[in-house]
XYZ file of C-alpha atoms in Angstrom:
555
model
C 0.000 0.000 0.000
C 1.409 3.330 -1.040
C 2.080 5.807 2.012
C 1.187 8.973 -0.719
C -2.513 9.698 -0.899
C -4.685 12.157 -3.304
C -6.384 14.514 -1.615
C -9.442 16.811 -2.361
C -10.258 19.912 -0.168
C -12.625 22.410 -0.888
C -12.237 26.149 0.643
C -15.181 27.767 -0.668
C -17.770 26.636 -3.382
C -18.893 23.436 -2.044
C -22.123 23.697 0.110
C -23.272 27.295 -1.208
C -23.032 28.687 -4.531
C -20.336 31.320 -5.085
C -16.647 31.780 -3.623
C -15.401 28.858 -5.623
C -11.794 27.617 -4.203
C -10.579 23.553 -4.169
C -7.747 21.894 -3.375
C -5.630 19.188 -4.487
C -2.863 17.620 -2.800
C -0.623 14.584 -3.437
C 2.219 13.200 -1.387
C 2.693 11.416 2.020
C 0.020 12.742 4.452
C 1.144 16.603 5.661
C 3.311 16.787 3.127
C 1.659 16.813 -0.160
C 2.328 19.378 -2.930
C -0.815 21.144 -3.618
C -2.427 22.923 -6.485
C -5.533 25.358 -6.255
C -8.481 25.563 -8.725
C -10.107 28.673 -8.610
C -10.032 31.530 -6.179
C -13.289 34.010 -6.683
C -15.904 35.665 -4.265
C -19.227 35.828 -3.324
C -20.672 38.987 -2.804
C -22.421 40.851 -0.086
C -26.000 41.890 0.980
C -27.460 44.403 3.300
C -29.354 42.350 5.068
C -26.356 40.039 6.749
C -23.140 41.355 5.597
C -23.975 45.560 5.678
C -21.025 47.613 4.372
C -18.964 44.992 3.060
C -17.609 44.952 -0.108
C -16.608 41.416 -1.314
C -16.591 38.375 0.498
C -13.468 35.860 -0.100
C -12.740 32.654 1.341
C -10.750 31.941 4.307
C -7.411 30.540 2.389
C -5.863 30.287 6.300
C -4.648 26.564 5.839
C -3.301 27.318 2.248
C -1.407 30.293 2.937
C 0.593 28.266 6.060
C 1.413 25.772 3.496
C 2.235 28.201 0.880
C 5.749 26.535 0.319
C 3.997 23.561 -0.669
C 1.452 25.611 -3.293
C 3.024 24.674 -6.763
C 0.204 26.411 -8.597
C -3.197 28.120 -8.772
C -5.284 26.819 -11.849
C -8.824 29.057 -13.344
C -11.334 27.802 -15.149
C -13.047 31.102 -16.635
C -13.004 34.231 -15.949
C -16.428 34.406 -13.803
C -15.983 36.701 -10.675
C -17.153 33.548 -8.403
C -13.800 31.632 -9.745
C -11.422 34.345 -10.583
C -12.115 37.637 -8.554
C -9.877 36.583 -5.336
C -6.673 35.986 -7.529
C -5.443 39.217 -7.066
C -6.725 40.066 -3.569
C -4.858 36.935 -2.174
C -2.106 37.010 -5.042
C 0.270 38.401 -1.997
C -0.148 35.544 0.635
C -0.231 32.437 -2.189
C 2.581 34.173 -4.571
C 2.089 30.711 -6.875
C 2.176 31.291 -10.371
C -1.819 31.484 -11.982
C -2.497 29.498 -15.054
C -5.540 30.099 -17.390
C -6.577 30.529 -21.059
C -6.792 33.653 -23.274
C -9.444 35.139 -22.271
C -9.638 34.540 -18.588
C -6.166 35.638 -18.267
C -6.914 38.669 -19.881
C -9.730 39.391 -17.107
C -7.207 37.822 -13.983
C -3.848 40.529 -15.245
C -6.371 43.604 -15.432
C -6.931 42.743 -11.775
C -3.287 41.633 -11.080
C -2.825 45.460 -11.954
C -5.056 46.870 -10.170
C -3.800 45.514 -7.374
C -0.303 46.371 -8.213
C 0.194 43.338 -8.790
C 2.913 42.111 -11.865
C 0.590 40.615 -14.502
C 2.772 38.566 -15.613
C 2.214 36.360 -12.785
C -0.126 34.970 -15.107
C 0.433 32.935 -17.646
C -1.662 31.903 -20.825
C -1.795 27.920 -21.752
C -3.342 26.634 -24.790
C -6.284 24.213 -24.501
C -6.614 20.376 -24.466
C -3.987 18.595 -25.262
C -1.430 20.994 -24.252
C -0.307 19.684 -20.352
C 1.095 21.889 -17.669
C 3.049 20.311 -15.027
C 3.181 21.441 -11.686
C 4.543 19.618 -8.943
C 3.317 16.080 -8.913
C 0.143 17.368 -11.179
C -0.043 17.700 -14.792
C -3.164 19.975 -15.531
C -5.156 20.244 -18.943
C -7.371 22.928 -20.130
C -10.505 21.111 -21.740
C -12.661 23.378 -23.722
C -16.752 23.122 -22.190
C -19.803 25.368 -22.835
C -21.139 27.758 -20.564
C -22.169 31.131 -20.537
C -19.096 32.568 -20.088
C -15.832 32.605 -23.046
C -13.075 29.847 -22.834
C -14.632 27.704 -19.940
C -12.758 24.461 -19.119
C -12.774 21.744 -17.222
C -9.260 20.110 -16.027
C -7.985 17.148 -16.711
C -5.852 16.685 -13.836
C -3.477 13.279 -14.235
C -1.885 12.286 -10.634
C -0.031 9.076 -9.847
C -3.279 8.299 -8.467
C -5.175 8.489 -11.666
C -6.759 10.998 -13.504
C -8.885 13.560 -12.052
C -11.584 15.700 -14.039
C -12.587 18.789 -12.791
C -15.558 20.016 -14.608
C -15.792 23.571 -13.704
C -18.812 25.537 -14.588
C -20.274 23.879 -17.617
C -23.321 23.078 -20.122
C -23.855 20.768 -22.803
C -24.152 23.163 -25.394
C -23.476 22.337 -29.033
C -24.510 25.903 -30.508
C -22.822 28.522 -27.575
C -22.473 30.989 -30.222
C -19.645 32.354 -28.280
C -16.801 29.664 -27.040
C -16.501 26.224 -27.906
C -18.946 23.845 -28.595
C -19.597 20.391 -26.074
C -17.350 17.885 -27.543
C -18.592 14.609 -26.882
C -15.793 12.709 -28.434
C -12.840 14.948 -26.661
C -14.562 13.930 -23.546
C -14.824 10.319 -24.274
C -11.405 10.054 -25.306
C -10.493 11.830 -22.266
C -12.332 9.170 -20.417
C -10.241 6.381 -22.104
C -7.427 5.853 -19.746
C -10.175 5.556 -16.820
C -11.763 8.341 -14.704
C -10.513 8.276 -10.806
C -12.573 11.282 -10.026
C -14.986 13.488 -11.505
C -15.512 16.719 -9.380
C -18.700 17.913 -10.608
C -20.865 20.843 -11.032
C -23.898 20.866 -9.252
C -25.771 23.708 -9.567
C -28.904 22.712 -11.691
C -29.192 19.206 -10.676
C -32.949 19.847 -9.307
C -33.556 20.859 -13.157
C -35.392 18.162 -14.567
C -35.674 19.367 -18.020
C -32.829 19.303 -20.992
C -30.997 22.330 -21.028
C -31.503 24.727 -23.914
C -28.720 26.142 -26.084
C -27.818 30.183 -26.290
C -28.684 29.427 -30.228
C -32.563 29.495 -29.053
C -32.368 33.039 -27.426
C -31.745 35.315 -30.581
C -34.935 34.707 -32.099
C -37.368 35.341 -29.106
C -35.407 38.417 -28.269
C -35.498 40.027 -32.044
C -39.600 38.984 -32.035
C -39.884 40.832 -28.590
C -37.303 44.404 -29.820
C -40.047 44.542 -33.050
C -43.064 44.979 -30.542
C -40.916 47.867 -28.657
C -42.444 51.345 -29.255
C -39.410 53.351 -27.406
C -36.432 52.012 -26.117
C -35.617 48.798 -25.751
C -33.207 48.369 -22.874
C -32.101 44.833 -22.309
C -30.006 43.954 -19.512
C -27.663 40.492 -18.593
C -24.966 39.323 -17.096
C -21.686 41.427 -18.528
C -19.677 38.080 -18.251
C -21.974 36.419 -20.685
C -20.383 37.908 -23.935
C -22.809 35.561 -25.834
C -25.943 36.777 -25.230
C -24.348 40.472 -24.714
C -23.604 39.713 -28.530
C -27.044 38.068 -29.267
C -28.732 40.756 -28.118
C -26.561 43.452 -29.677
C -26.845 41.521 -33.082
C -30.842 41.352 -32.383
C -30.752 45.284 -31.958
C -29.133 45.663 -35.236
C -30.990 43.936 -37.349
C -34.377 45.686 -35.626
C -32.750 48.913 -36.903
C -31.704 49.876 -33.514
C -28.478 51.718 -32.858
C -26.862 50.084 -29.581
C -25.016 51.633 -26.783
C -22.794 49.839 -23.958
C -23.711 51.339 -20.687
C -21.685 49.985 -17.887
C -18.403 49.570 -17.010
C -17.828 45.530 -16.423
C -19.878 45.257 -19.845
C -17.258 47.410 -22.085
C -14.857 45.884 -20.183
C -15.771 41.531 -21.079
C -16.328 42.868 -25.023
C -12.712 44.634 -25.001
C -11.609 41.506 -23.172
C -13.621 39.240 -25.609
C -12.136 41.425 -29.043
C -8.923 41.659 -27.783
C -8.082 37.465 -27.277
C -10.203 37.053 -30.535
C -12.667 35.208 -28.932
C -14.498 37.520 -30.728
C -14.268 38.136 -34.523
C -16.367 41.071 -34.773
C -19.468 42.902 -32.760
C -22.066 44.803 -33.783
C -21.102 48.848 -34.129
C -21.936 50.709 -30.549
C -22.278 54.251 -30.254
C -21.585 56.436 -26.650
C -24.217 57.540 -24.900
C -23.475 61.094 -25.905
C -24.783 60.100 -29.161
C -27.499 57.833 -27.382
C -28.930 60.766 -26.507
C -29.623 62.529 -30.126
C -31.325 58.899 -31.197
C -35.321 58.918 -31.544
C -36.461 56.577 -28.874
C -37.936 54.052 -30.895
C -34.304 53.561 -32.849
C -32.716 53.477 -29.283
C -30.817 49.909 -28.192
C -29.717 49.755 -24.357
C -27.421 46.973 -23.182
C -26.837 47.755 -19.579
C -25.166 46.012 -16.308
C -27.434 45.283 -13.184
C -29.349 42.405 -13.899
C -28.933 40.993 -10.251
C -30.420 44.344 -8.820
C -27.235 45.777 -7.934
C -27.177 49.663 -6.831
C -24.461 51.344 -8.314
C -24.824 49.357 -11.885
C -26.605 51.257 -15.372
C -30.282 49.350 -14.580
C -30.570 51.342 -10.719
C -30.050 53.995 -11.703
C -31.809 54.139 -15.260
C -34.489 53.101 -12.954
C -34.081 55.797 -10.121
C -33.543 58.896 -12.448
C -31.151 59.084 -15.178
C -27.570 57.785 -16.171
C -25.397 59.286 -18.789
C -27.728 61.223 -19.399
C -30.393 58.751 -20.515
C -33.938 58.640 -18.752
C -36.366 56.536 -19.249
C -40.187 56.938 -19.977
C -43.594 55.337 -20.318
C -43.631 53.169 -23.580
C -40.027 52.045 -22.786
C -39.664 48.142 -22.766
C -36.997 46.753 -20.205
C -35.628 42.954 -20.267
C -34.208 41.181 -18.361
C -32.291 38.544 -19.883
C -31.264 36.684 -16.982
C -32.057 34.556 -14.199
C -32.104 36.029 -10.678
C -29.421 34.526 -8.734
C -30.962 33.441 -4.988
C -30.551 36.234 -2.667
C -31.129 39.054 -5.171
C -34.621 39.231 -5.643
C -35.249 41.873 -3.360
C -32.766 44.388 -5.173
C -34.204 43.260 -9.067
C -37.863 43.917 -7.389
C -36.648 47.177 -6.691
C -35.730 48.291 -9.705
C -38.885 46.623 -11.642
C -41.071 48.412 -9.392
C -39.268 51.681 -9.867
C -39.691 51.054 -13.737
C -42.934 50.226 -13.435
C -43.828 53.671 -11.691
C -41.879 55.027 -14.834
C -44.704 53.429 -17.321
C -41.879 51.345 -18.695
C -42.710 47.689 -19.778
C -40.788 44.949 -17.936
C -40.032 41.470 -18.996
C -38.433 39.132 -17.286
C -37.860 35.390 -17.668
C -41.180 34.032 -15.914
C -41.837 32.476 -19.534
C -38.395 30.588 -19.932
C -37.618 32.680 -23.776
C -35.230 35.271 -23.315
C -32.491 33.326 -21.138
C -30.623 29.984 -20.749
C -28.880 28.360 -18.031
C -24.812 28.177 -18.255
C -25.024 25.385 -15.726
C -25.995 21.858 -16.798
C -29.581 20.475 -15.799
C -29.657 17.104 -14.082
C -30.021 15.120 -18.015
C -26.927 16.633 -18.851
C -25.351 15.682 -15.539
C -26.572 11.977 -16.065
C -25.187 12.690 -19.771
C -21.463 13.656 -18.234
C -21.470 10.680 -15.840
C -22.101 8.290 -18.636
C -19.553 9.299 -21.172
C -16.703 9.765 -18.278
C -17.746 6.491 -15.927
C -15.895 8.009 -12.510
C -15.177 5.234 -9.613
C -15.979 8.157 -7.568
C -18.290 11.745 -8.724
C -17.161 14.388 -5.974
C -19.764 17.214 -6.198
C -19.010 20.928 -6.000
C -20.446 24.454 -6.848
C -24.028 24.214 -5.371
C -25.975 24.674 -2.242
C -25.539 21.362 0.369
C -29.129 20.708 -1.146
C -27.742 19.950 -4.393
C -24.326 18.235 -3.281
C -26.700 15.659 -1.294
C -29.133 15.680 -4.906
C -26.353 15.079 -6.809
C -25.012 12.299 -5.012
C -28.234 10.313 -5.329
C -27.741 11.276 -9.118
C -24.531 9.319 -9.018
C -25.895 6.273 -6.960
C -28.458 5.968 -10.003
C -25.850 4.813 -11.865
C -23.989 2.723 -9.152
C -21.158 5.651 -8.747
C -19.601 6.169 -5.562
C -20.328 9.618 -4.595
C -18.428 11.498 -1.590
C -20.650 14.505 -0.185
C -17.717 17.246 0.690
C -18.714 20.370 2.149
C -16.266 23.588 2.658
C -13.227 22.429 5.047
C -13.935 18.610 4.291
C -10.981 17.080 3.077
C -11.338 13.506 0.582
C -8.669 11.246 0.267
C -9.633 9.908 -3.119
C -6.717 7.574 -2.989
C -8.022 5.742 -0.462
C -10.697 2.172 -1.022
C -13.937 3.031 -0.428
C -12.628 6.725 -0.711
C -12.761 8.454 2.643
C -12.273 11.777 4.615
C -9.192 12.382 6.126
C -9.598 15.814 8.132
C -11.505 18.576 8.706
C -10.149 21.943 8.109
C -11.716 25.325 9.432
C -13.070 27.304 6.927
C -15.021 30.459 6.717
C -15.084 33.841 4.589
C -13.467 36.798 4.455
C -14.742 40.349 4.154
C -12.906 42.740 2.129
C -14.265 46.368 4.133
C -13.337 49.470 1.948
C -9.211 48.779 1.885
C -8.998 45.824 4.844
C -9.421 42.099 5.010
C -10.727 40.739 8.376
C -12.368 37.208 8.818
C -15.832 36.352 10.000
C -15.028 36.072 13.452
C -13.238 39.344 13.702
C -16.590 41.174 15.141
C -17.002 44.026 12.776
C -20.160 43.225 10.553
C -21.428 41.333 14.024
C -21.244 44.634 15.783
C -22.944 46.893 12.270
C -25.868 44.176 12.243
C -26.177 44.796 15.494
C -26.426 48.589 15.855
C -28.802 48.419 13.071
C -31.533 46.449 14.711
C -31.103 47.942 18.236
C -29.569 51.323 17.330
C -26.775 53.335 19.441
C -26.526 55.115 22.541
C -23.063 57.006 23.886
C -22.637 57.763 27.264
C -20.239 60.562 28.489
C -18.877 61.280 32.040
C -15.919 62.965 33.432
C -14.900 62.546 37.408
C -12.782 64.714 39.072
C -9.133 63.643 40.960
C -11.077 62.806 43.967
C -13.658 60.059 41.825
C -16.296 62.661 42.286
C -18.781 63.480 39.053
C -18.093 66.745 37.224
C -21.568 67.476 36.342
C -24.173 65.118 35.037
C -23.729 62.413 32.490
C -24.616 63.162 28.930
C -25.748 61.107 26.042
C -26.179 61.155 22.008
C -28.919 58.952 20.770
C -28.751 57.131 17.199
C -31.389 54.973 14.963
C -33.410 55.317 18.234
C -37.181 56.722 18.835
C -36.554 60.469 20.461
C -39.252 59.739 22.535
C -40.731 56.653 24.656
C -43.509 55.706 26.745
C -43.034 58.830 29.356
C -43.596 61.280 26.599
C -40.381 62.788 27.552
C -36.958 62.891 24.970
C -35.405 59.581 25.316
C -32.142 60.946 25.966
C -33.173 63.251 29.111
C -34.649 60.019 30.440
C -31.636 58.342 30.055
C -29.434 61.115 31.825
C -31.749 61.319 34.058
C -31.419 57.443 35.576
C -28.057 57.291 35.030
C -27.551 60.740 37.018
C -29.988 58.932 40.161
C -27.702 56.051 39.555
C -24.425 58.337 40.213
C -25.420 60.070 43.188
C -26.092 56.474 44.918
C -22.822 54.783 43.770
C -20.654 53.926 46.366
C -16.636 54.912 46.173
C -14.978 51.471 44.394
C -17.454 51.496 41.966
C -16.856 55.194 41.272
C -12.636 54.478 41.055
C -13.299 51.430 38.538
C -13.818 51.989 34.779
C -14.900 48.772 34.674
C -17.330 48.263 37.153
C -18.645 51.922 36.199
C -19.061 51.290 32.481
C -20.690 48.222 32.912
C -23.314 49.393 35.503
C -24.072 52.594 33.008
C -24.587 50.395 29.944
C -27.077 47.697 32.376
C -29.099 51.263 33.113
C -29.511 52.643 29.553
C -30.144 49.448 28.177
C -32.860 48.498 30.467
C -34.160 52.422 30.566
C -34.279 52.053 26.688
C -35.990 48.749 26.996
C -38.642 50.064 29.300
C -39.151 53.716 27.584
C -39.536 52.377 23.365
C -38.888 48.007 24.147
C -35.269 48.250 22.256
C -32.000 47.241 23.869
C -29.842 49.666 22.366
C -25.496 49.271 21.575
C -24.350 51.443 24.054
C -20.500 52.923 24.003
C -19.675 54.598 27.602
C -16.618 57.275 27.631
C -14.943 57.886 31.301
C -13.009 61.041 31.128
C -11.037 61.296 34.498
C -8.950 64.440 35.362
C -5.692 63.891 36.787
């Protein structure tokens, strides 16, 4: 029996839907060299992360073994699987692999972050190999909505690992390569060890549709447009960016760009010739001097979020662009989970507009990039794995999708976040568990879950904030009464009086009975003050408020 074992560890990705980041390792146990697929982010929301502006994965247990870390390997260029690279490019420092076009994407942020782009390096597709460490990695081209997806082949002494990445079964992507069935059953060939599989539409029962089926529907609804037609998708998704624009043209529209991250994946997309040609654009300076009804938007924001060209179209105006009643607005997208509170938003702020909104209630004007559960079964039967490892979905699919593989009498190993797999091992088995958890990037810091600081904002936002000032003389004696400032509170409570004089009020009574030790300890004193304006607050408008206490003692 060999003492070297494979190993699989997830450290975001597996068990929600988002933050994709796994590990492999092979070598004797503790010492394995490792390689990393993926590094991206998940992003915030109001209601549980306030203020925060991305949310990483905890790469703690990678970057202690960083000496071990012989590469980091990206499957596209999505921000779930390639927007940490640069953020944690200082504390990995492992050279970054990818194709054309997602390295494109991965050195704009590399410079950003002052970064050196070169860091990362281009590889051709399938068959081209790159070795690293024990590992030799190949790019395999797959469908999905996003330019130069792959899966990995990853060969090990163990045996051969495939890593599907995001993927489809897609034979007319329009943009990006085809399914191959016949690269993947020749890939298949030697034997299978592992497949490491998406999961996110394995509750879809139905076979997936192609991007080839969207034009059509979309250049039926522009001709029933009587002003504007604003359309608005993913920016990633370069395909339907270009369905749509080509849809727009050939209704007579002129088309404008509007949004950053959108100009930014059709530069990326023209510039790696992934695509040949696009439609002509014009800037919304001109936009403005079109008649409505030959008037093309293709705008970011299709997940609701604030700052993007579909918020603010709907809250007023951007670029100078309004919008008015006898506009039509699509959405040519699916609503991620979580989100649906922000896209209401803006349809209801359209709606008050007059303007028209579609979305995809009736299944037309969007496709999934993810494969449905046929296409799953489809995948499993051309690859035959001894053992399907499921990844990229909620725990709800992971568990679905190991059923899925039972079906078809394949062993399937249900890995969550922090769950490390020794696929080496007969039956297959988990070695360890690893701590895991997320990181929040917070305007210019990085600070992990734990740290306190979105713990503490949640907090003051349900209960409010209450800061209590005193100063006490050299002898422990109060210098006049206690004050206090009041936020995200009522101003008055069930005595009809201003919350805050209440407040001063007890903890004034409260001062004048205090004996001396309490009086000469901060402690004891700042603890006894926030016991009387919580409870005070509780009785006078029922909230327990944060409260901050300030001693100021002369000396």
């Amino acid at each position: 029996m060999s003492s070297e074992r494979l190993i699989y560890l997830p450290l975001g990705g597996a068990g929600e839907i988002g933050m994709n980041a796994y590990v492999y390792g092979y070598g004797k146990p503790g010492q394995e060299r490792l390689i990393l697929v993926d590094l991206g982010v998940t992003f915030p929301d109001m209601d549980t992360t306030p203020g925060v502006d991305l949310i990483l994965p905890d790469i703690s247990w990678l970057a202690e073994r960083r000496d071990r870390l012989d590469a980091i390997f990206v499957t596209h260029a999505h921000e779930d699987h390639v927007g940490a690279v640069a953020h944690f490019y200082d504390r990995l420092g492992a050279p970054i692999f990818a194709r054309a076009f997602t390295a494109n994407i991965a050195r704009r942020k590399m410079e950003e972050h002052g970064h050196p782009p070169r860091a990362v390096e281009t590889v051709s597709p399938w068959p081209e190999m790159t070795q690293a460490g024990p590992f030799s990695v190949g790019f395999v081209p797959i469908s999905h909505s996003i330019p130069e997806s792959s899966g990995l082949v990853i060969d090990t002494p163990a045996g051969r690992v495939v890593h599907s990445g995001d993927f489809k079964i897609d034979m007319t992507p329009l943009v990006g390569e085809p399914f191959d069935r016949d690269l993947w059953a020749e890939i298949a060939k030697p034997g299978v060890r592992a497949l490491v599989c998406d999961s996110t539409n394995v509750m879809s029962l139905h076979q997936g549709r192609s991007e080839a089926t969207v034009g059509p529907e979309i250049e039926r609804l522009i001709g029933t447009a009587k002003g504007v037609f604003v359309a608005t998708t993913f920016a990633s998704n370069v395909a339907r960016v270009l369905t749509l624009a080509e849809a727009g043209e050939r209704a007579g529209r002129s088309v404008c760009l509007l949004g950053r991250a959108m100009r930014r994946m059709i530069e990326a997309a023209v510039e790696t010739g992934v695509l040949k040609s696009f439609p002509p654009v014009i800037s919304p300076e001109e936009a403005r001097d079109v008649p409505r009804e030959n008037l093309m938007l293709i705008v970011t924001g299709s997940q609701g979020e604030r700052r993007a060209a579909s918020a603010q179209l709907a809250n007023g105006k951007y670029q100078g662009i309004t919008l008015t009643e006898g506009d039509m607005f699509l959405f040519s997208s699916k609503t991620i989970p979580g989100n649906e509170r922000g896209v209401l938003r803006i349809v209801n702020a359209l709606s008050e507009k007059g303007v028209d909104v579609i979305d995809d209630g009736s299944g037309l004007y969007h496709v999934s990039g993810h494969a449905n559960r046929p296409d799953l079964e489809e995948m499993h039967e051309i690859l035959r794995p001894d053992i399907l490892v499921p990844m990229h979905g909620e725990h709800r699919h992971l568990r679905e999708h190991v059923k899925l593989a039972g079906q078809r009498r394949i062993r399937g190993v249900l890995a969550v976040n922090g769950t490390m797999v020794d696929l080496s091992a007969e039956p297959p088995q988990v070695a360890e568990y690893v701590e895991t958890g997320r990181t929040y990037l917070d305007g210019t810091v990085k600070y992990g879950a734990l740290d306190g600081v979105v713990r503490d904002r949640i907090r003051m936002a349900l209960n409010g904030h209450v800061m209590v000032n005193i100063i006490l003389d050299e002898e422990d004696e109060p210098l006049g009464e206690p004050w206090c400032e009041a936020r995200g509170l009522a101003e008055t409570g069930l005595s009809r009086a201003p919350l805050v004089d209440v407040l001063e009020e007890d903890l004034n009574q409260f001062l004048g009975r205090a004996d001396d030790k309490t009086l000469a300890d901060d402690d004891k004193l700042e603890d006894a003050m926030r016991r009387i304006v919580r409870q005070t607050a509780q009785n006078e408008i029922g909230k327990k408020p944060e409260v901050t206490v300030v001693i100021s003692r002369l000396s």
